[in-house]
């Protein structure tokens, strides 16, 4: 039913000002995605946040299909509000899209002091609507160290309810949080505490394996840690979690950004083992580094004479058939058929940007940055792509200065994809990050009913 819903006509994207000293505010921008519109592929709305230096990053809807789950239903909650945090400021903006979808309005601001006092966390990152509350992953504790974790917001008042974990076990680092709601199981991944990434990545800490490389399995209803899965400390930064949308399927995918052995990136399958109720993970995709002229590489990589793929983002189509991976280092977007999740098969690839390759766009010419955040339309036919990762990492890997853009990739029903040569949205003086689509998208919804 979700896949057959009407096509999106608007998209919402956060953009941030990388130079807070100039006094310009970050914003939630509205983009026109209706091909019949005269303003198609343009920014048609802009809502600036109240302060300077927030660094808007990930954000989410207040309501989704999970709000209808039978054990804690919220039938009167509507998908109306966007919850937009500043990853540096820890301030959350509640933005109403309903009265005029092209001119969203800030209706509430949750200050960092409330999050710190009531939940003990800071740097809110990922938002997911759950049956009982809105779940928010946080990268650090109240002072910017660890542990990071998850806290809850009330569905209607958006009050901070408190820390989610009752027993966190060995979990210390945090990043993404998702679930298999039909199995009452939560999953979390790891990057690092804020003091490990806010000034850029440390090569010394990467080599030592200090960044995240584990998955954590949770009892979703009891809020207790069940199991730790170590992917190996050479696989640094286990980031985006993409569980199967079908609630009967107990598996999902996670990306690891960088192997300290060979600069490759990995995509791992986690799955429930038969019989014993335990969970396991195995690497099902490896993406190698590409040889490159050192003069074209940023200083941090010249000695390696290679461009690592650096996969910080993956996305799974709503029918669980196609998985997409952003290679932010090499400028490639890859498509895999994961109908058999244990044996993915590459079915498509497009290139734009990249640290060494700098593949141009047909409409815009030379660009920098590379595919980063992805959002897939509900019918699986369109992928919207932004190019900025995080300000400190942008400067490390694209030191000439990131010039922001959004492009669209068209996907075929049975595999294969192509860059739309006429869709290019530039951002001057600011950088776009995550996109959400009007009515819902593949990263917003989890389903309780098969």
Short mmCIF file of C-alpha atoms in Angstrom, two decimals:
data_model
loop_
_atom_site.label_atom_id
_atom_site.label_comp_id
_atom_site.label_asym_id
_atom_site.label_seq_id
_atom_site.Cartn_x
_atom_site.Cartn_y
_atom_site.Cartn_z
CA UNK A 1 0.00 0.00 0.00
CA UNK A 2 2.82 2.41 0.81
CA UNK A 3 4.54 1.66 -2.50
CA UNK A 4 1.37 2.46 -4.45
CA UNK A 5 0.77 5.78 -2.66
CA UNK A 6 0.82 9.01 -4.70
CA UNK A 7 4.18 10.26 -5.92
CA UNK A 8 5.96 12.81 -3.73
CA UNK A 9 5.58 16.42 -4.83
CA UNK A 10 7.73 18.06 -2.16
CA UNK A 11 10.90 17.16 -0.35
CA UNK A 12 12.38 18.58 2.84
CA UNK A 13 16.14 18.92 3.20
CA UNK A 14 18.25 20.38 5.99
CA UNK A 15 21.10 22.67 5.00
CA UNK A 16 23.76 24.08 7.27
CA UNK A 17 26.10 27.05 7.16
CA UNK A 18 29.67 25.72 7.45
CA UNK A 19 30.99 29.11 8.58
CA UNK A 20 29.00 30.02 11.67
CA UNK A 21 31.16 33.11 12.20
CA UNK A 22 29.33 34.85 9.34
CA UNK A 23 26.12 34.83 11.37
CA UNK A 24 23.98 32.97 8.82
CA UNK A 25 21.42 30.50 10.12
CA UNK A 26 20.91 26.87 9.12
CA UNK A 27 17.58 26.06 7.49
CA UNK A 28 14.99 23.48 6.56
CA UNK A 29 14.52 23.90 2.81
CA UNK A 30 11.54 22.78 0.72
CA UNK A 31 12.27 21.43 -2.77
CA UNK A 32 9.74 21.03 -5.57
CA UNK A 33 9.67 17.42 -6.81
CA UNK A 34 6.61 17.64 -9.05
CA UNK A 35 7.70 17.34 -12.72
CA UNK A 36 4.51 19.13 -13.79
CA UNK A 37 5.38 22.20 -11.73
CA UNK A 38 7.01 25.34 -13.13
CA UNK A 39 9.40 25.34 -10.15
CA UNK A 40 10.38 21.66 -10.44
CA UNK A 41 13.85 20.89 -9.06
CA UNK A 42 14.09 24.23 -7.27
CA UNK A 43 14.11 25.35 -3.64
CA UNK A 44 10.62 26.80 -3.07
CA UNK A 45 10.62 27.30 0.70
CA UNK A 46 13.05 28.01 3.51
CA UNK A 47 12.60 27.99 7.28
CA UNK A 48 15.62 29.25 9.18
CA UNK A 49 16.28 28.01 12.70
CA UNK A 50 16.49 30.39 15.62
CA UNK A 51 20.21 30.32 16.45
CA UNK A 52 23.57 30.13 14.65
CA UNK A 53 25.94 27.15 14.54
CA UNK A 54 23.45 24.29 15.05
CA UNK A 55 24.75 22.16 12.14
CA UNK A 56 21.48 20.55 11.10
CA UNK A 57 22.20 16.95 10.14
CA UNK A 58 19.70 14.08 10.45
CA UNK A 59 16.03 14.66 11.25
CA UNK A 60 12.73 12.78 11.17
CA UNK A 61 8.94 12.74 11.08
CA UNK A 62 6.89 12.71 14.26
CA UNK A 63 4.63 9.89 13.02
CA UNK A 64 4.89 6.85 10.79
CA UNK A 65 3.32 3.43 10.31
CA UNK A 66 4.77 2.24 13.62
CA UNK A 67 2.34 4.57 15.43
CA UNK A 68 -0.40 2.08 14.52
CA UNK A 69 1.23 -0.94 16.18
CA UNK A 70 -1.30 -2.86 18.27
CA UNK A 71 0.45 -2.82 21.65
CA UNK A 72 0.64 0.98 21.87
CA UNK A 73 -1.41 2.58 19.09
CA UNK A 74 -1.70 6.30 18.46
CA UNK A 75 -4.45 6.42 15.84
CA UNK A 76 -4.86 10.21 15.98
CA UNK A 77 -1.20 11.09 15.44
CA UNK A 78 -0.59 12.44 11.94
CA UNK A 79 2.59 12.77 9.92
CA UNK A 80 2.84 16.53 10.24
CA UNK A 81 5.85 17.66 12.25
CA UNK A 82 9.53 17.40 11.40
CA UNK A 83 11.92 17.09 14.32
CA UNK A 84 15.14 18.82 13.30
CA UNK A 85 18.14 18.72 15.67
CA UNK A 86 21.45 20.55 15.58
CA UNK A 87 24.20 17.97 15.87
CA UNK A 88 26.58 20.54 17.35
CA UNK A 89 24.13 22.59 19.42
CA UNK A 90 21.92 19.71 20.69
CA UNK A 91 18.91 21.96 20.09
CA UNK A 92 15.79 20.32 18.57
CA UNK A 93 13.37 22.30 16.41
CA UNK A 94 9.79 21.06 16.02
CA UNK A 95 8.59 22.28 12.61
CA UNK A 96 4.96 22.12 11.45
CA UNK A 97 4.50 21.37 7.74
CA UNK A 98 0.70 21.21 7.65
CA UNK A 99 -0.74 24.75 7.33
CA UNK A 100 1.46 25.51 4.32
CA UNK A 101 3.76 22.66 3.25
CA UNK A 102 5.95 25.10 1.31
CA UNK A 103 6.38 27.39 4.33
CA UNK A 104 6.90 25.21 7.43
CA UNK A 105 6.87 26.98 10.80
CA UNK A 106 8.85 26.35 13.97
CA UNK A 107 6.34 25.70 16.74
CA UNK A 108 8.64 24.54 19.52
CA UNK A 109 12.34 24.52 20.38
CA UNK A 110 13.72 21.94 22.79
CA UNK A 111 16.85 23.43 24.32
CA UNK A 112 19.94 21.28 25.04
CA UNK A 113 19.57 21.89 28.77
CA UNK A 114 16.25 20.03 28.79
CA UNK A 115 17.77 17.03 27.01
CA UNK A 116 20.78 17.01 29.33
CA UNK A 117 18.69 17.36 32.50
CA UNK A 118 15.93 14.90 31.66
CA UNK A 119 17.85 12.30 29.63
CA UNK A 120 21.56 12.85 30.33
CA UNK A 121 22.43 13.05 26.63
CA UNK A 122 23.58 15.52 23.95
CA UNK A 123 24.08 15.66 20.16
CA UNK A 124 20.76 14.13 19.05
CA UNK A 125 21.22 12.35 15.75
CA UNK A 126 18.54 9.96 14.44
CA UNK A 127 14.75 10.18 14.95
CA UNK A 128 12.33 7.27 14.57
CA UNK A 129 8.65 7.23 15.38
CA UNK A 130 7.83 4.21 17.54
CA UNK A 131 4.57 2.80 18.88
CA UNK A 132 5.05 4.29 22.34
CA UNK A 133 7.17 7.40 21.71
CA UNK A 134 9.60 9.09 19.35
CA UNK A 135 13.02 7.46 19.68
CA UNK A 136 16.11 9.67 19.39
CA UNK A 137 19.68 8.39 19.24
CA UNK A 138 22.25 10.66 20.89
CA UNK A 139 25.97 10.63 20.18
CA UNK A 140 27.16 11.66 23.63
CA UNK A 141 26.36 12.25 27.25
CA UNK A 142 25.41 15.66 28.60
CA UNK A 143 29.01 16.93 28.53
CA UNK A 144 30.00 15.52 25.13
CA UNK A 145 31.72 12.37 26.32
CA UNK A 146 30.19 8.92 26.63
CA UNK A 147 28.15 6.90 26.78
CA UNK A 148 25.81 7.87 23.99
CA UNK A 149 22.43 6.23 23.74
CA UNK A 150 18.74 6.73 23.12
CA UNK A 151 16.11 8.98 24.67
CA UNK A 152 12.38 9.39 24.11
CA UNK A 153 10.07 12.24 23.17
CA UNK A 154 6.32 12.30 23.76
CA UNK A 155 4.34 11.85 20.52
CA UNK A 156 2.09 14.87 21.08
CA UNK A 157 3.75 17.34 23.46
CA UNK A 158 7.34 16.57 22.32
CA UNK A 159 8.45 16.69 25.94
CA UNK A 160 11.67 14.86 26.72
CA UNK A 161 10.53 11.73 28.59
CA UNK A 162 13.96 10.50 29.59
CA UNK A 163 16.66 7.95 28.82
CA UNK A 164 15.44 4.81 27.07
CA UNK A 165 17.96 2.24 28.36
CA UNK A 166 17.26 0.43 31.61
CA UNK A 167 20.35 -1.79 31.29
CA UNK A 168 22.85 -0.75 28.60
CA UNK A 169 25.29 -3.59 29.28
CA UNK A 170 28.66 -2.98 27.54
CA UNK A 171 27.31 -0.42 25.07
CA UNK A 172 29.24 2.88 25.19
CA UNK A 173 29.52 4.34 21.68
CA UNK A 174 26.39 5.25 19.73
CA UNK A 175 25.19 6.24 16.28
CA UNK A 176 22.04 4.79 14.66
CA UNK A 177 19.14 2.95 16.31
CA UNK A 178 16.47 0.84 14.60
CA UNK A 179 14.43 -2.26 15.34
CA UNK A 180 12.69 -5.43 14.25
CA UNK A 181 9.40 -4.43 15.77
CA UNK A 182 7.77 -7.82 15.04
CA UNK A 183 10.45 -9.51 17.14
CA UNK A 184 10.60 -6.90 19.94
CA UNK A 185 14.29 -6.42 19.12
CA UNK A 186 16.25 -3.18 18.85
CA UNK A 187 19.56 -2.68 17.01
CA UNK A 188 22.15 0.06 17.56
CA UNK A 189 25.43 0.90 15.85
CA UNK A 190 28.55 2.88 16.76
CA UNK A 191 30.60 5.84 15.55
CA UNK A 192 32.21 7.67 18.46
CA UNK A 193 31.63 10.19 21.19
CA UNK A 194 31.45 13.86 20.08
CA UNK A 195 35.01 14.54 21.19
CA UNK A 196 36.13 11.83 18.72
CA UNK A 197 34.69 13.44 15.57
CA UNK A 198 33.68 17.09 16.08
CA UNK A 199 37.16 18.26 15.02
CA UNK A 200 37.57 15.60 12.33
CA UNK A 201 38.69 12.00 12.37
CA UNK A 202 41.93 11.05 14.10
CA UNK A 203 44.16 8.81 11.98
CA UNK A 204 45.87 7.64 15.13
CA UNK A 205 42.57 6.56 16.67
CA UNK A 206 41.48 4.94 13.41
CA UNK A 207 44.63 2.84 13.27
CA UNK A 208 44.15 1.83 16.90
CA UNK A 209 40.55 0.80 16.17
CA UNK A 210 39.04 3.25 18.64
CA UNK A 211 36.00 4.16 16.54
CA UNK A 212 32.85 2.07 16.59
CA UNK A 213 32.87 -1.45 15.15
CA UNK A 214 30.05 -3.23 16.98
CA UNK A 215 26.34 -3.84 16.76
CA UNK A 216 24.19 -4.06 19.87
CA UNK A 217 21.02 -6.12 20.17
CA UNK A 218 18.33 -4.97 22.60
CA UNK A 219 15.12 -6.23 24.12
CA UNK A 220 12.91 -3.49 22.70
CA UNK A 221 10.10 -3.83 25.23
CA UNK A 222 12.24 -4.37 28.32
CA UNK A 223 14.88 -1.82 27.21
CA UNK A 224 17.76 -4.11 28.09
CA UNK A 225 20.95 -5.04 26.27
CA UNK A 226 20.93 -8.61 25.00
CA UNK A 227 23.97 -9.18 22.81
CA UNK A 228 27.04 -7.50 21.34
CA UNK A 229 28.29 -8.36 17.86
CA UNK A 230 31.87 -7.26 17.16
CA UNK A 231 32.58 -6.77 13.44
CA UNK A 232 36.32 -6.49 14.11
CA UNK A 233 38.16 -3.33 15.12
CA UNK A 234 39.76 -2.99 11.67
CA UNK A 235 36.26 -2.22 10.34
CA UNK A 236 35.98 1.33 11.61
CA UNK A 237 32.69 3.20 12.05
CA UNK A 238 29.62 0.98 11.84
CA UNK A 239 27.01 3.52 10.83
CA UNK A 240 23.66 3.33 9.03
CA UNK A 241 21.23 0.57 9.96
CA UNK A 242 18.71 -0.59 7.38
CA UNK A 243 16.45 -3.39 8.70
CA UNK A 244 14.10 -5.18 6.35
CA UNK A 245 10.80 -3.31 6.08
CA UNK A 246 8.78 -6.53 6.12
CA UNK A 247 8.18 -7.19 9.85
CA UNK A 248 8.43 -10.97 9.32
CA UNK A 249 12.02 -10.70 8.05
CA UNK A 250 14.58 -10.73 10.84
CA UNK A 251 17.60 -9.29 9.03
CA UNK A 252 19.09 -5.99 7.99
CA UNK A 253 22.19 -4.24 6.67
CA UNK A 254 24.83 -1.98 8.20
CA UNK A 255 27.75 -0.21 6.51
CA UNK A 256 31.30 0.09 7.82
CA UNK A 257 33.13 3.14 6.48
CA UNK A 258 36.78 2.14 6.38
CA UNK A 259 38.98 -0.93 6.79
CA UNK A 260 42.32 -0.05 8.34
CA UNK A 261 43.84 -3.05 6.52
CA UNK A 262 43.13 -2.03 2.91
CA UNK A 263 40.92 1.13 2.93
CA UNK A 264 37.91 -0.86 1.70
CA UNK A 265 34.36 -0.35 2.92
CA UNK A 266 31.97 -3.12 3.93
CA UNK A 267 28.27 -3.84 4.05
CA UNK A 268 27.22 -6.41 6.61
CA UNK A 269 24.11 -8.50 7.00
CA UNK A 270 22.81 -9.08 10.51
CA UNK A 271 20.31 -11.88 10.92
CA UNK A 272 18.58 -14.01 13.51
CA UNK A 273 20.04 -17.48 13.77
CA UNK A 274 17.69 -20.41 13.55
CA UNK A 275 16.81 -22.18 16.74
CA UNK A 276 18.80 -20.38 19.43
CA UNK A 277 17.37 -16.85 19.18
CA UNK A 278 20.84 -15.33 18.89
CA UNK A 279 21.88 -12.84 16.24
CA UNK A 280 24.89 -12.94 13.94
CA UNK A 281 26.51 -10.70 11.31
CA UNK A 282 28.56 -11.39 8.20
CA UNK A 283 30.12 -9.16 5.56
CA UNK A 284 28.21 -9.66 2.30
CA UNK A 285 29.64 -6.77 0.23
CA UNK A 286 33.20 -5.43 0.09
CA UNK A 287 33.97 -2.27 -1.88
CA UNK A 288 37.71 -1.81 -2.54
CA UNK A 289 39.71 1.39 -2.65
CA UNK A 290 40.64 2.78 -6.07
CA UNK A 291 44.23 3.68 -7.04
CA UNK A 292 44.60 7.44 -7.44
CA UNK A 293 47.18 10.10 -8.25
CA UNK A 294 48.36 11.41 -4.85
CA UNK A 295 48.31 14.98 -6.16
CA UNK A 296 44.53 14.68 -6.54
CA UNK A 297 43.96 13.36 -3.01
CA UNK A 298 43.49 15.36 0.18
CA UNK A 299 46.55 15.58 2.46
CA UNK A 300 45.20 12.96 4.84
CA UNK A 301 45.25 10.32 2.05
CA UNK A 302 48.22 11.23 -0.17
CA UNK A 303 50.51 8.64 1.42
CA UNK A 304 48.12 5.83 0.50
CA UNK A 305 47.96 6.65 -3.25
CA UNK A 306 44.36 5.44 -3.27
CA UNK A 307 40.85 6.80 -2.84
CA UNK A 308 38.89 4.78 -0.27
CA UNK A 309 35.18 4.40 -1.07
CA UNK A 310 34.18 5.71 2.39
CA UNK A 311 30.62 4.36 2.60
CA UNK A 312 28.76 6.35 5.29
CA UNK A 313 25.22 5.73 3.98
CA UNK A 314 23.10 2.89 2.63
CA UNK A 315 19.39 2.82 1.77
CA UNK A 316 16.96 -0.07 1.27
CA UNK A 317 13.94 0.07 -1.03
CA UNK A 318 10.52 -0.41 0.54
CA UNK A 319 10.09 -3.89 -0.98
CA UNK A 320 13.48 -4.94 0.49
CA UNK A 321 14.76 -5.73 -2.99
CA UNK A 322 17.38 -3.07 -3.76
CA UNK A 323 20.13 -1.75 -1.53
CA UNK A 324 21.99 1.46 -2.41
CA UNK A 325 25.45 2.43 -1.13
CA UNK A 326 27.06 5.88 -1.27
CA UNK A 327 30.80 5.85 -1.97
CA UNK A 328 31.56 9.34 -0.71
CA UNK A 329 35.28 8.98 -1.38
CA UNK A 330 35.22 7.73 -4.96
CA UNK A 331 32.03 9.41 -6.19
CA UNK A 332 30.03 6.29 -6.94
CA UNK A 333 26.48 5.29 -6.06
CA UNK A 334 26.04 1.52 -6.20
CA UNK A 335 22.85 -0.51 -6.51
CA UNK A 336 22.57 -4.13 -5.34
CA UNK A 337 19.80 -6.67 -5.73
CA UNK A 338 19.42 -8.09 -2.21
CA UNK A 339 16.43 -10.35 -2.88
CA UNK A 340 18.74 -12.99 -1.44
CA UNK A 341 20.25 -10.93 1.39
CA UNK A 342 23.08 -13.41 1.92
CA UNK A 343 24.23 -13.07 -1.69
CA UNK A 344 23.83 -9.47 -2.99
CA UNK A 345 24.35 -8.85 -6.69
CA UNK A 346 25.41 -5.48 -8.10
CA UNK A 347 22.89 -4.28 -10.68
CA UNK A 348 23.74 -0.63 -11.22
CA UNK A 349 26.21 2.20 -10.73
CA UNK A 350 26.41 5.94 -11.40
CA UNK A 351 29.23 8.38 -10.68
CA UNK A 352 29.36 12.04 -9.76
CA UNK A 353 32.13 13.94 -8.00
CA UNK A 354 34.70 12.05 -5.95
CA UNK A 355 37.95 13.06 -4.27
CA UNK A 356 40.17 12.16 -7.24
CA UNK A 357 37.79 11.49 -10.14
CA UNK A 358 35.62 14.66 -9.94
CA UNK A 359 33.06 13.22 -12.37
CA UNK A 360 30.99 16.15 -13.74
CA UNK A 361 27.22 16.45 -13.78
CA UNK A 362 25.63 16.81 -17.26
CA UNK A 363 23.79 19.99 -16.24
CA UNK A 364 26.23 21.59 -13.81
CA UNK A 365 29.63 20.50 -15.08
CA UNK A 366 32.44 20.12 -12.57
CA UNK A 367 31.30 19.36 -9.02
CA UNK A 368 32.94 18.31 -5.79
CA UNK A 369 31.78 16.21 -2.93
CA UNK A 370 30.12 12.92 -3.85
CA UNK A 371 26.97 10.88 -3.17
CA UNK A 372 26.29 10.93 0.57
CA UNK A 373 22.77 10.96 2.03
CA UNK A 374 20.14 9.02 0.08
CA UNK A 375 16.37 9.03 0.10
CA UNK A 376 14.35 6.56 -1.96
CA UNK A 377 10.81 7.28 -3.11
CA UNK A 378 8.18 4.87 -1.83
CA UNK A 379 7.74 3.28 -5.27
CA UNK A 380 11.50 2.73 -5.52
CA UNK A 381 11.86 4.61 -8.82
CA UNK A 382 13.73 7.72 -7.64
CA UNK A 383 16.74 8.25 -5.38
CA UNK A 384 17.52 11.76 -4.17
CA UNK A 385 21.19 12.34 -3.33
CA UNK A 386 23.06 15.04 -1.37
CA UNK A 387 26.83 15.51 -1.17
CA UNK A 388 27.83 16.80 2.30
CA UNK A 389 28.71 14.40 5.13
CA UNK A 390 29.63 16.51 8.19
CA UNK A 391 31.47 19.83 8.31
CA UNK A 392 34.66 18.57 9.97
CA UNK A 393 34.89 15.59 7.61
CA UNK A 394 34.03 17.70 4.57
CA UNK A 395 37.09 19.82 5.33
CA UNK A 396 39.34 16.78 5.81
CA UNK A 397 38.43 14.99 2.59
CA UNK A 398 37.39 17.93 0.35
CA UNK A 399 39.68 20.66 1.71
CA UNK A 400 39.05 23.02 -1.22
CA UNK A 401 35.59 23.66 0.25
CA UNK A 402 32.42 21.67 -0.28
CA UNK A 403 29.94 23.14 -2.77
CA UNK A 404 26.52 21.75 -1.93
CA UNK A 405 24.14 20.04 -4.37
CA UNK A 406 21.24 17.63 -4.75
CA UNK A 407 20.81 15.28 -7.71
CA UNK A 408 18.27 12.63 -8.68
CA UNK A 409 18.90 9.08 -9.88
CA UNK A 410 16.20 7.13 -11.71
CA UNK A 411 15.94 3.40 -10.98
CA UNK A 412 14.48 0.70 -13.21
CA UNK A 413 11.98 -1.78 -11.67
CA UNK A 414 14.20 -4.80 -12.33
CA UNK A 415 17.56 -3.20 -11.66
CA UNK A 416 19.75 -0.59 -13.24
CA UNK A 417 19.77 3.16 -12.75
CA UNK A 418 20.80 6.40 -14.41
CA UNK A 419 21.57 9.93 -13.30
CA UNK A 420 18.83 12.39 -14.29
CA UNK A 421 20.80 14.83 -16.49
CA UNK A 422 18.39 17.72 -15.92
CA UNK A 423 17.93 17.55 -12.13
CA UNK A 424 20.57 19.53 -10.23
CA UNK A 425 19.91 21.79 -7.24
CA UNK A 426 22.95 23.86 -6.18
CA UNK A 427 23.39 25.36 -2.71
CA UNK A 428 25.50 28.49 -2.43
CA UNK A 429 27.34 29.06 0.83
CA UNK A 430 25.58 26.19 2.61
CA UNK A 431 25.48 22.41 2.40
CA UNK A 432 22.49 20.06 2.22
CA UNK A 433 22.40 16.85 4.18
CA UNK A 434 19.40 14.57 4.80
CA UNK A 435 16.18 14.63 2.74
CA UNK A 436 12.70 13.42 3.70
CA UNK A 437 9.80 13.20 1.30
CA UNK A 438 6.25 14.46 1.61
CA UNK A 439 4.02 11.62 2.74
CA UNK A 440 6.85 9.33 3.78
CA UNK A 441 9.88 7.59 2.35
CA UNK A 442 11.99 4.46 2.69
CA UNK A 443 14.00 5.63 5.69
CA UNK A 444 11.01 6.86 7.73
CA UNK A 445 8.65 3.93 8.08
CA UNK A 446 8.71 0.61 9.86
CA UNK A 447 5.71 -1.66 9.64
CA UNK A 448 3.89 -3.76 12.21
CA UNK A 449 1.57 -5.63 9.85
CA UNK A 450 2.92 -8.03 7.19
#
